[in-house]
CSV table of C-alpha atoms and ligand atoms in Angstrom, one decimal:
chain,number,residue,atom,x,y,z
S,1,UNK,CA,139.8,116.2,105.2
S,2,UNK,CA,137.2,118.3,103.2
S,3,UNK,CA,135.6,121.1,104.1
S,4,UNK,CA,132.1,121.8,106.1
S,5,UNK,CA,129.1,123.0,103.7
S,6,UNK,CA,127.6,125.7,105.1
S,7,UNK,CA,123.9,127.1,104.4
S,8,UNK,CA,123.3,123.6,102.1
S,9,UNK,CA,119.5,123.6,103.2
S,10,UNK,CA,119.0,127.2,101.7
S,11,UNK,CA,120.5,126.3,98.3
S,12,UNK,CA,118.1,125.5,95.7
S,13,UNK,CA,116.9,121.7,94.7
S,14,UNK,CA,119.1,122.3,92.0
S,15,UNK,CA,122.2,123.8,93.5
S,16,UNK,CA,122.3,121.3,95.9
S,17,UNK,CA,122.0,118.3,93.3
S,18,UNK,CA,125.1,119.7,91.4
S,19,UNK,CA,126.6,120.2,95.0
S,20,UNK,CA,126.4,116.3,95.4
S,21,UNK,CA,127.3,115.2,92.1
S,22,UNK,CA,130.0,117.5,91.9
S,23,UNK,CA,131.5,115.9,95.0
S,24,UNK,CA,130.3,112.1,95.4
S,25,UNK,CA,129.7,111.6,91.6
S,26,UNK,CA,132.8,113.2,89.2
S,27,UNK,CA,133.1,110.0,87.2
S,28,UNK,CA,129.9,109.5,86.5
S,29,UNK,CA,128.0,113.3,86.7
S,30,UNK,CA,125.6,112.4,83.8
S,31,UNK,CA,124.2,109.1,84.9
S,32,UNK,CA,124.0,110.0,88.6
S,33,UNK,CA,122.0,113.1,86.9
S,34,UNK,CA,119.8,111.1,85.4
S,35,UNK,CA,119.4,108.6,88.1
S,36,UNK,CA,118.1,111.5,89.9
S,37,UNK,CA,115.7,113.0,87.7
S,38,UNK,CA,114.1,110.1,86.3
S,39,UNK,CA,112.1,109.5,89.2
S,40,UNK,CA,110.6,113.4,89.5
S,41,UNK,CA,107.3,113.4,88.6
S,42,UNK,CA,105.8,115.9,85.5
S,43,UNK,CA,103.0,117.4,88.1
S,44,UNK,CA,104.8,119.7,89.0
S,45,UNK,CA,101.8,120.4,92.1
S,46,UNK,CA,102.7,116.6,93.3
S,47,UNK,CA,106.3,117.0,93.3
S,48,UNK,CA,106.2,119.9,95.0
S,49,UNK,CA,104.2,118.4,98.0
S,50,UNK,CA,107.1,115.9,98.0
S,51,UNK,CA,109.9,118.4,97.9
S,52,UNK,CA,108.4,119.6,101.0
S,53,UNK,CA,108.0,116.6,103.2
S,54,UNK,CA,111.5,117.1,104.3
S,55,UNK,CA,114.5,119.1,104.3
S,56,UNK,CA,116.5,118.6,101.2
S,57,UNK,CA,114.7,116.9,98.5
S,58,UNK,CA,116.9,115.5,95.7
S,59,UNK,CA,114.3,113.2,94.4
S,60,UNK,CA,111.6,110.5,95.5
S,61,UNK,CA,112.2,107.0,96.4
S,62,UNK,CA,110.1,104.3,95.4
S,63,UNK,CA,108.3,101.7,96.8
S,64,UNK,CA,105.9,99.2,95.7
S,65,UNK,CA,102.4,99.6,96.5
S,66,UNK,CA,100.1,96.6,96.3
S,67,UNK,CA,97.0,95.0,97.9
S,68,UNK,CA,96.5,92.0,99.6
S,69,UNK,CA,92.8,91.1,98.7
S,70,UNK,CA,90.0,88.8,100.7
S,71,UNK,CA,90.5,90.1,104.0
S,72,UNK,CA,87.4,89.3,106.2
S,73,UNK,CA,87.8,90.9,109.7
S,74,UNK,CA,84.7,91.0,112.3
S,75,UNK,CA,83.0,89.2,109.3
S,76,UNK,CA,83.7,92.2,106.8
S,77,UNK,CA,86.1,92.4,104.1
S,78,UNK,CA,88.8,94.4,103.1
S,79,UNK,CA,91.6,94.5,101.0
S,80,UNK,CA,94.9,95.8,102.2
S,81,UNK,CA,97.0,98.8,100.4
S,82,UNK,CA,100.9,97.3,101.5
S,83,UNK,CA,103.8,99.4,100.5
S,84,UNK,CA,107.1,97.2,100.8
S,85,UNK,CA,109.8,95.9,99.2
S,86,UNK,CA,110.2,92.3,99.8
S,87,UNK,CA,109.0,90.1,97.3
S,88,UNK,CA,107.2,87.5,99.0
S,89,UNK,CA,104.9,89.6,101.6
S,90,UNK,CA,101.9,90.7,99.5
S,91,UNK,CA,101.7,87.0,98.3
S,92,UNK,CA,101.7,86.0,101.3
S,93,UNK,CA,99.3,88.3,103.1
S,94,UNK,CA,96.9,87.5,100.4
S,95,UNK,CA,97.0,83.2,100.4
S,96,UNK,CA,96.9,83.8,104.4
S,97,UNK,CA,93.7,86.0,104.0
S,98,UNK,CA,92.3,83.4,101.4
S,99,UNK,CA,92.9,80.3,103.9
S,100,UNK,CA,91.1,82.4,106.7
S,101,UNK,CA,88.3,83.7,104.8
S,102,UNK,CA,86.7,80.3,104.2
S,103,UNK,CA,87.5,79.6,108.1
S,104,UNK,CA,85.7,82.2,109.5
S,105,UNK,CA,88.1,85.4,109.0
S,106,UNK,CA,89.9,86.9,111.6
S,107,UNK,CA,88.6,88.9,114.7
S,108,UNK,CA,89.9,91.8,116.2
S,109,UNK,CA,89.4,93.9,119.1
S,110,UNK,CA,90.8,97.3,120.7
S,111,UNK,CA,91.5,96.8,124.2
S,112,UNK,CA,92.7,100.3,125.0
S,113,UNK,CA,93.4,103.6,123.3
S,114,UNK,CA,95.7,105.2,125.8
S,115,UNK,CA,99.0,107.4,125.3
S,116,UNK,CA,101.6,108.4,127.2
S,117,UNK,CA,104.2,111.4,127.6
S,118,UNK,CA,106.6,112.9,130.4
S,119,UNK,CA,107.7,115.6,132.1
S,120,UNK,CA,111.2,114.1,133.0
S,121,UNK,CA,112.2,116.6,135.8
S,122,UNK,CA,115.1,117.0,138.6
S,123,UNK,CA,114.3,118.0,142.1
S,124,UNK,CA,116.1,118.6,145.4
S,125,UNK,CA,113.6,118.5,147.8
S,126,UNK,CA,111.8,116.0,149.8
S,127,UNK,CA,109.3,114.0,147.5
S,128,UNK,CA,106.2,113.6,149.8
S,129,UNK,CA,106.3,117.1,150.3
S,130,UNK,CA,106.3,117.8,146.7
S,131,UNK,CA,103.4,115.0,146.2
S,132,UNK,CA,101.1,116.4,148.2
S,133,UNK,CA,101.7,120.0,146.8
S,134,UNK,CA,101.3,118.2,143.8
S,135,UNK,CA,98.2,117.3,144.7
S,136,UNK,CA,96.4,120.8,145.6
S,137,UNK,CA,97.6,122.6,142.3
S,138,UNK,CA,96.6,119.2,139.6
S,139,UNK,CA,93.9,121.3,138.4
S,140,UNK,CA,96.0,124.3,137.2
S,141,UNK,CA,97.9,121.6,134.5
S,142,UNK,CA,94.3,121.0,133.1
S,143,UNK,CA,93.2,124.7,132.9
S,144,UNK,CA,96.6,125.8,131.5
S,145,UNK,CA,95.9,123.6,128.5
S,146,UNK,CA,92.5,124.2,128.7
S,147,UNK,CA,93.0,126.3,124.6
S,148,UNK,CA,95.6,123.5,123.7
S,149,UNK,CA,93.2,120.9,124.4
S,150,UNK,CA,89.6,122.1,123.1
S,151,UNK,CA,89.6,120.7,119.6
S,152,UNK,CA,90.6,117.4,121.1
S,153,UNK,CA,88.3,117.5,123.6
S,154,UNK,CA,85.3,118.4,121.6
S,155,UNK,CA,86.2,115.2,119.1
S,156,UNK,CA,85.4,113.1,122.8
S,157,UNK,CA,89.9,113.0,123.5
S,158,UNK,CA,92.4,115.1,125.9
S,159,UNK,CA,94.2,114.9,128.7
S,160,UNK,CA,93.0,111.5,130.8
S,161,UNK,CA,95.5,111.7,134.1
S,162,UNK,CA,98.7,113.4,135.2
S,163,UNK,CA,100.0,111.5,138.4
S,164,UNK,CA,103.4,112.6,139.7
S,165,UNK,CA,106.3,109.9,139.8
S,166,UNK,CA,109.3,109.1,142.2
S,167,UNK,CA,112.1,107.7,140.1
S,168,UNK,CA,114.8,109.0,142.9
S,169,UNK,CA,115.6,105.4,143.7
S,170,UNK,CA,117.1,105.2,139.9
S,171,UNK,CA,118.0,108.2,139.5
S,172,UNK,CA,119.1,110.6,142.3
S,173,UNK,CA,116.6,113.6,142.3
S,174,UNK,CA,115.1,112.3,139.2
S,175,UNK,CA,111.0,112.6,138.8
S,176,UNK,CA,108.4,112.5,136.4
S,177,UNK,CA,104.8,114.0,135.7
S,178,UNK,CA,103.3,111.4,133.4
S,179,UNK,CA,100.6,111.9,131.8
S,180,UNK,CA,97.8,109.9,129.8
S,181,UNK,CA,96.0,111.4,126.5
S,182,UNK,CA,93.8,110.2,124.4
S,183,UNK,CA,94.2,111.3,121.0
S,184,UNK,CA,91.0,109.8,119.0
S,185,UNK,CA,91.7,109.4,115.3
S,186,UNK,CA,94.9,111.3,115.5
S,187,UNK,CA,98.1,109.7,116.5
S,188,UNK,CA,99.0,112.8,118.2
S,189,UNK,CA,102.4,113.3,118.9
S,190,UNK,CA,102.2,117.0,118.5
S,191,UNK,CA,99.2,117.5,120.5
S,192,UNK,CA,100.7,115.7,123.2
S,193,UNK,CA,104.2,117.7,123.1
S,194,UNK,CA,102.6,120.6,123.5
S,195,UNK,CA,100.6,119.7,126.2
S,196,UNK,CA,104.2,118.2,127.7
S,197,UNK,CA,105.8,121.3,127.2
S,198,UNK,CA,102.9,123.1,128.4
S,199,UNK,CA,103.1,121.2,131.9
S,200,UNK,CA,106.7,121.6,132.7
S,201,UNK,CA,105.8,125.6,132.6
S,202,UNK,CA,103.5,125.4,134.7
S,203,UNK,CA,105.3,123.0,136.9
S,204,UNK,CA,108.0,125.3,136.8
S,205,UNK,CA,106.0,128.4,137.4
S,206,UNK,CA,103.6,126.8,140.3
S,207,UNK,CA,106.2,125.6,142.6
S,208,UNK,CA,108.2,129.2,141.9
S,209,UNK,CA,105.2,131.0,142.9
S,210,UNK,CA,104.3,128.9,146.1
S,211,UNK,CA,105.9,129.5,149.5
S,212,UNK,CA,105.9,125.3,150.2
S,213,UNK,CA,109.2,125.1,148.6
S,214,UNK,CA,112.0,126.7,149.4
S,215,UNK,CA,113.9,129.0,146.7
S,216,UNK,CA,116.5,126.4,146.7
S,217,UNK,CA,113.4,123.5,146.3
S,218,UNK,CA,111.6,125.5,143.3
S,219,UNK,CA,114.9,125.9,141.4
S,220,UNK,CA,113.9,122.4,139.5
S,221,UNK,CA,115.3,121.6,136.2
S,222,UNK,CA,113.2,120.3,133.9
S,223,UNK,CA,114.9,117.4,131.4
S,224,UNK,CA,112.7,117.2,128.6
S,225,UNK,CA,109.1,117.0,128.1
S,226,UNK,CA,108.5,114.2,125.3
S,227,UNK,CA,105.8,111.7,124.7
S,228,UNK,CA,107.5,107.9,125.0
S,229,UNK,CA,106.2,105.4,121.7
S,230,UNK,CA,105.6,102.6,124.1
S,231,UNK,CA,102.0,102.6,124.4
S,232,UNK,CA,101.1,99.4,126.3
S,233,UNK,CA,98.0,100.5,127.2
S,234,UNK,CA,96.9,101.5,123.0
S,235,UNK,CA,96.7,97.6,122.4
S,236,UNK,CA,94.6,95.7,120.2
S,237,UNK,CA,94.0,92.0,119.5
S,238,UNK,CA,93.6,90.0,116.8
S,239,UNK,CA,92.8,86.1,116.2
S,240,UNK,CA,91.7,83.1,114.2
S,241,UNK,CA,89.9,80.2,115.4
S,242,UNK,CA,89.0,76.7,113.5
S,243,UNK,CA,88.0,73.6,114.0
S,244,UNK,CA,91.4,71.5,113.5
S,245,UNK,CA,90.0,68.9,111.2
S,246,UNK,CA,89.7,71.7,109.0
S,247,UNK,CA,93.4,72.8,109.2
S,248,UNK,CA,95.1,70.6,106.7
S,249,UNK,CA,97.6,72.2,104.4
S,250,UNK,CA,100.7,71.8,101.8
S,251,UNK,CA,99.5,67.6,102.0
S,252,UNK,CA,100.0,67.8,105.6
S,253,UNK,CA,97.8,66.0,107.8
S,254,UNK,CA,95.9,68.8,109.8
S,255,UNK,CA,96.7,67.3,113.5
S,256,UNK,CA,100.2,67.1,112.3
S,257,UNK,CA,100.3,71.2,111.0
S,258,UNK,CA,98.8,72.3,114.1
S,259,UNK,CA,100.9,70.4,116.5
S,260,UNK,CA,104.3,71.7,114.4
S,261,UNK,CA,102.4,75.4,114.3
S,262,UNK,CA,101.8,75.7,118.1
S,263,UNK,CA,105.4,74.1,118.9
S,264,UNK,CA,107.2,77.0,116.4
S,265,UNK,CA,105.0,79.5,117.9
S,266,UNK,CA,106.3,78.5,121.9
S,267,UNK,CA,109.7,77.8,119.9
S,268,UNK,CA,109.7,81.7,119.5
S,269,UNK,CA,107.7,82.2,123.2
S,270,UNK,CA,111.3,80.9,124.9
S,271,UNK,CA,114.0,81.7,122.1
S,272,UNK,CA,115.1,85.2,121.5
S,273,UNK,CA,116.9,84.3,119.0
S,274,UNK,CA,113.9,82.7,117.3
S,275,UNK,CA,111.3,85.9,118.4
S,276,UNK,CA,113.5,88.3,116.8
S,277,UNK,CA,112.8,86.3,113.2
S,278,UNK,CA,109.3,85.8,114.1
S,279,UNK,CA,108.7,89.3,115.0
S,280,UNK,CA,110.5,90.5,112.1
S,281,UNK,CA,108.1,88.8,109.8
S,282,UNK,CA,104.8,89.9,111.9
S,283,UNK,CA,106.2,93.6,111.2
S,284,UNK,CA,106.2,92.8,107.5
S,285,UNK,CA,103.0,92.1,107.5
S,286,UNK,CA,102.3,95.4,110.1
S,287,UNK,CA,105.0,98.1,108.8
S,288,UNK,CA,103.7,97.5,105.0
S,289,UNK,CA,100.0,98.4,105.9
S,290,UNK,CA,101.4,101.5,108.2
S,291,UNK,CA,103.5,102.8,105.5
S,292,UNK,CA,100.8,102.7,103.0
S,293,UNK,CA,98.4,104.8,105.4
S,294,UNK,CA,101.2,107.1,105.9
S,295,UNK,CA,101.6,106.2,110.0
S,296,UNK,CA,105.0,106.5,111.6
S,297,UNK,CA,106.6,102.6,111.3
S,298,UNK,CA,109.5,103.6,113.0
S,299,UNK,CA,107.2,104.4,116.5
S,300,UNK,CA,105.2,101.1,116.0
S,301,UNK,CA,108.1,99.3,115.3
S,302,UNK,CA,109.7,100.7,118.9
S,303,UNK,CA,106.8,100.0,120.5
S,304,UNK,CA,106.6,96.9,119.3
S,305,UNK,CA,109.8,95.3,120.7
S,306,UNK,CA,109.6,97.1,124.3
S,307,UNK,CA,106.3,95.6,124.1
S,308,UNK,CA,107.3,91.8,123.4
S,309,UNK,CA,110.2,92.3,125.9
S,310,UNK,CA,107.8,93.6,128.5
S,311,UNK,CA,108.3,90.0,130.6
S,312,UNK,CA,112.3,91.0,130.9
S,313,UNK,CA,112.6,88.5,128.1
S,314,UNK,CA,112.2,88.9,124.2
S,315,UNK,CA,109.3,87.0,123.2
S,316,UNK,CA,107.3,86.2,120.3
S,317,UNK,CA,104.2,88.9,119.7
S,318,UNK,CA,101.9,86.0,118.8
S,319,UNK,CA,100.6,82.9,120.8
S,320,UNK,CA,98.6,79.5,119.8
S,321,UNK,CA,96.7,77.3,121.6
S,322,UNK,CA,95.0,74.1,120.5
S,323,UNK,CA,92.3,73.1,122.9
S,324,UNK,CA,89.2,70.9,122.6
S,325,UNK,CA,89.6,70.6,118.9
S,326,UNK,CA,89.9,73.9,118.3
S,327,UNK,CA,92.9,75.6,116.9
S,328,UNK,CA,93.3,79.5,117.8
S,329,UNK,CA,96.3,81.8,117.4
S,330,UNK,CA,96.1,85.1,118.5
S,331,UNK,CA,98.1,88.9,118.3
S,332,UNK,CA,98.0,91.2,121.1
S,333,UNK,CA,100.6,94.7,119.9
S,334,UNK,CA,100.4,97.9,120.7
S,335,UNK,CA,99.7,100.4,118.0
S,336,UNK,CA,99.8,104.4,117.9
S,337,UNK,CA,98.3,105.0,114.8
S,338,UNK,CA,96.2,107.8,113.0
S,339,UNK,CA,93.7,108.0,110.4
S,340,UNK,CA,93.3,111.9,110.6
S,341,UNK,CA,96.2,114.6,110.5
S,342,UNK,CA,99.8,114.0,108.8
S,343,UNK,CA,100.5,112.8,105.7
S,344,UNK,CA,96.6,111.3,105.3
S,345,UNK,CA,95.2,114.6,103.9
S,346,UNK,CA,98.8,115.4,102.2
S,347,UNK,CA,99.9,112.3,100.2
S,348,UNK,CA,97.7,111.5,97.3
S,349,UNK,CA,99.1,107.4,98.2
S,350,UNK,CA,98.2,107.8,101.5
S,351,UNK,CA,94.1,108.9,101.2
S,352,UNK,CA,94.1,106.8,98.5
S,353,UNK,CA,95.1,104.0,101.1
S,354,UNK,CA,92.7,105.0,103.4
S,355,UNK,CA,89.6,105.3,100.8
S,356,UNK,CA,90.3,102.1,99.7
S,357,UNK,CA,90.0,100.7,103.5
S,358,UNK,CA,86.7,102.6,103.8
S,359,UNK,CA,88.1,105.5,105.7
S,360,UNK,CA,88.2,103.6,109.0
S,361,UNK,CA,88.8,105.6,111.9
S,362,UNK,CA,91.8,104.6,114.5
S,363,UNK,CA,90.0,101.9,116.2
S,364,UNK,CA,89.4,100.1,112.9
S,365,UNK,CA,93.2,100.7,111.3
S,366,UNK,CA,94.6,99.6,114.7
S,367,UNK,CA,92.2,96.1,114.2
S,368,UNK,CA,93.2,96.0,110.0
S,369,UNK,CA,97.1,96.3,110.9
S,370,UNK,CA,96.8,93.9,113.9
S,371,UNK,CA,95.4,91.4,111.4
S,372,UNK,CA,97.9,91.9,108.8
S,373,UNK,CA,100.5,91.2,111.5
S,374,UNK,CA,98.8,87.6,112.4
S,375,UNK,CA,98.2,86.9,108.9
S,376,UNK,CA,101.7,87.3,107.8
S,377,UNK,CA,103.2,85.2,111.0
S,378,UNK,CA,100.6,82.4,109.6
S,379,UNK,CA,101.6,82.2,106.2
S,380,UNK,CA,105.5,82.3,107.1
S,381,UNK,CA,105.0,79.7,110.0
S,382,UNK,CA,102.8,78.0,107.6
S,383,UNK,CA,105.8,78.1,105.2
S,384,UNK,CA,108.3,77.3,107.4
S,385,UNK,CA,106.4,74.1,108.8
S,386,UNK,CA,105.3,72.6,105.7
S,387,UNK,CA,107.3,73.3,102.6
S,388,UNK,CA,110.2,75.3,104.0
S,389,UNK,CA,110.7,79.1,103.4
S,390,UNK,CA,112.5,79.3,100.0
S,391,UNK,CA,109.9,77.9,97.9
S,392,UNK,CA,107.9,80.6,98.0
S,393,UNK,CA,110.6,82.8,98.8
S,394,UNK,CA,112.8,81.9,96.1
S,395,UNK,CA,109.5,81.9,93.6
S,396,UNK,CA,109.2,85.4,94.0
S,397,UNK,CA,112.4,86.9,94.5
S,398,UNK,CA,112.8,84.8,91.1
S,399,UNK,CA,111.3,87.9,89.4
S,400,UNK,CA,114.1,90.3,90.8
S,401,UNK,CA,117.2,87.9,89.9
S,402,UNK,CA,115.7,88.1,86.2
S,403,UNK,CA,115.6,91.3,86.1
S,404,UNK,CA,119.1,92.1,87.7
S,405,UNK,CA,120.5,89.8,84.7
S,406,UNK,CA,118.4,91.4,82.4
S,407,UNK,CA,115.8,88.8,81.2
S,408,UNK,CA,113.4,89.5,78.5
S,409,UNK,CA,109.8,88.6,79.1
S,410,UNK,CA,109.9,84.8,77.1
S,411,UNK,CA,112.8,84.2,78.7
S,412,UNK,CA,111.4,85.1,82.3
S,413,UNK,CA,108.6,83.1,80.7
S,414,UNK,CA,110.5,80.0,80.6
S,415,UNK,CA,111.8,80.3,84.2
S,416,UNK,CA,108.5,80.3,85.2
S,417,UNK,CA,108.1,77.0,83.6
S,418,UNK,CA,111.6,76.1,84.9
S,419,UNK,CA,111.3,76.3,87.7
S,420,UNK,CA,107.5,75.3,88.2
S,421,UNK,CA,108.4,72.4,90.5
S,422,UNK,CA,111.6,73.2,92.2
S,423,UNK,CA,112.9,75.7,94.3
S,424,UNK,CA,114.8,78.4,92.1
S,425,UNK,CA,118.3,79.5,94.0
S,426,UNK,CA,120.2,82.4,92.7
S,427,UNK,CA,123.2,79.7,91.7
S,428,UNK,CA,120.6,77.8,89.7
S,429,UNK,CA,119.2,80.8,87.9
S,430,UNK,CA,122.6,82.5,86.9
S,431,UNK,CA,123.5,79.0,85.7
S,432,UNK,CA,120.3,77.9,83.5
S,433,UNK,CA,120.5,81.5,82.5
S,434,UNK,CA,124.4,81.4,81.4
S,435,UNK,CA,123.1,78.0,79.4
S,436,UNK,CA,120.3,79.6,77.8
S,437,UNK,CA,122.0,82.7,76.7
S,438,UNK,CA,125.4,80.9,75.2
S,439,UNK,CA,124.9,79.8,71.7
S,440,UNK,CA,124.3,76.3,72.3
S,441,UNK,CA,121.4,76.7,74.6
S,442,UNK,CA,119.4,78.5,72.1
Y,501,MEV,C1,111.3,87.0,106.2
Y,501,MEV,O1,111.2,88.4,105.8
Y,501,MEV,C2,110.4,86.8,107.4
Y,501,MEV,C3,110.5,85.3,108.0
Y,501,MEV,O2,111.9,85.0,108.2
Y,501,MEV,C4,109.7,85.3,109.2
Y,501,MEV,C5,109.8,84.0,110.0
Y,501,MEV,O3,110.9,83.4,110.0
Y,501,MEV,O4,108.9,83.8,110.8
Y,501,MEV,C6,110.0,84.4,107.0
């Protein structure tokens, strides 16, 4: 068993790079140096703003950053900064904005902009008795926040409710203050915190100081004060409509692809196993756009799943209906995100996603991302009704099993062409690649 490192995070970016070679890399110190360092960057200004994201920076970590063009939402248009890895989303984004552009473009609305934290608390005394103390001394968790909250407040935000919960029945002696905030352009995770934090003091302190409780009563303990990533009620909707006539696609009759469509949409309505997929792809289209505006994909992503589970049963985010010759399909997803505060002002990427998008404020991103969601659950259901997946799949990951063999550009050329009318899997491509490299082939 080795030994604990102590102190690593106070060791120098060097130190702790020969640290980990030293230890994870003695075969091979000079490459996995090198691996290291060749993705630094020369501004030194720029690389130090990275180094300090978080706690021990060896190097950065790429990802692509690309833009799906021809997006018309609420008839204007934008194209889309994506930051992902998968080969096939930004292709797909973009022939799904295409298709809808000369249908209309999408539509998107914010239903609601409401967040939500807790005061998750323990008490052992009788709860209508603490409800309607609760009630007299509201006013005091407003005031004491009054300095936390002013900035907010003057940029039209704050605190919208607290309301005191009873969660005894599940919990013995377990409460909640729960509290509603609206954050305006920022996502506001700190802000509400502190406000959180700010409440169980003056929960604690309140009941301490008044004589309705006894000392035994006021003794509460306070479990943690945290704001919860599901956000039901910061929703926003997105959809596309069309006459069906117009829906042809792939050489598909268009009463054909929309009667396939709606079924694999209620396919993944009723089959969890089915939704998961579904959803995963909707978040391709969602987390790509969120990374590339520098908003937290690991919150949307959480609040995403409680939200398309929020019937007790995993369902698809999506829904289509096809009625009176009209074809509409339709997003509804909650989304936390912000256009001000975080990495926007920090990560040179990051404003130059949001410049790019116009600068939109929170409303706007939530409607942009909402829309990249649908559009990416088109094209794959598009894909997977029609042609099948791997086609375009395959086409594009094409590029990536070239380059892991270590293709030169004419002969990635002549894939291309290989493989202009049949789907290209991996087996295929090692093979035609063995052929064309041995010295008969050429
Ligand atoms: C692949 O990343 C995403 C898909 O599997 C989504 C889907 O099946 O709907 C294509």
């Amino acid at each position: 068993m080795g030994k604990q490192i102590k102190g690593f995070s106070k060791f120098t970016k060097e130190e702790k790079i020969d640290w980990v070679i030293e230890k994870y890399f003695a075969d091979d110190q000079k490459e996995a140096r090198k691996t290291l360092e060749q993705y630094w960057n020369d501004n030194k200004d720029l690389q130090k703003i990275h180094d300090e994201f978080i706690e021990n920076t060896l190097t950065n970590y790429y990802l692509p950053f690309g833009i799906a063009p021809n997006f018309k939402i609420n008839n204007r248009i934008y194209a889309l900064p994506m930051a992902i890895e998968e080969s096939s989303v930004v292709a797909a984004a973009a022939k799904a904005a295409s298709f809808w552009f000369d249908r209309g473009g999408f539509t998107a609305k914010v239903k609601s902009m409401t967040k939500v934290g807790h005061v998750h608390f323990v008490y052992y005394g009788d709860y209508d008795k603490l409800w309607g103390w609760f009630q007299t001394v509201k006013d005091r968790f407003f005031r004491d926040t009054e300095d936390i909250t002013k900035n907010m407040r003057a940029r039209g935000g704050g605190i919208e409710d607290i309301v005191l919960i009873n969660k005894n029945y599940e919990e013995p002696n377990y409460y909640q203050l729960k509290a509603t905030f609206n954050t305006v352009d920022s996502m506001g995770a700190n802000f509400i915190n502190t406000c959180l934090e700010q409440f169980a003091q003056t929960l604690q302190n309140e009941m301490m100081e008044s004589d309705v409780f006894s000392p035994k009563e006021a003794d509460i303990q306070i479990i943690m004060s945290i704001l919860s990533n599901y956000t039901p009620e910061c929703l926003v909707r997105a959809e596309v409509e069309c006459p069906v006539e117009f829906m042809a696609v792939d050489g598909m009759e268009a009463g054909e692809f929309v009667q396939k469509f709606e079924r694999a949409v209620h396919v993944a309505r009723i089959e969890p196993y089915r939704a998961t997929t579904h959803n995963k792809g909707i978040m391709n289209g969602i987390d790509a756009v969120v990374i590339a505006t520098g908003n937290d994909f690991r919150a949307i992503e959480a609040a995403a799943h409680t939200y398309a589970a929020r019937t007790g049963q995993y369902r698809s985010l999506t829904d289509c209906e096809i009625k009176n010759g009209t074809f509409r399909f339709w997003i509804e997803i909650p989304l936390a995100l912000g256009t001000v505060g975080g990495l926007t002002t920090l990560h040179p990427m990051v404003k130059f996603a949001h410049k790019l998008l116009g600068n939109p404020n929170a409303e706007e991103l939530m409607k942009i991302i909402a829309v990249s969601g649908l559009a990416q659950n088109f094209g794959a259901l598009r894909a997977l009704t029609t042609t099948g997946i791997q086609q375009g799949h395959m086409k594009m990951h094409l590029l990536n099993v070239l380059n892991k063999l270590g293709a030169t550009e004419d002969e990635k050329e002549y894939f291309k062409n290989f493989f202009r009318d049949k789907v290209p899997h991996y087996s295929t491509i090692v093979s035609e690649f063995e052929r064309l490299r041995s010295p008969k082939g050429k």
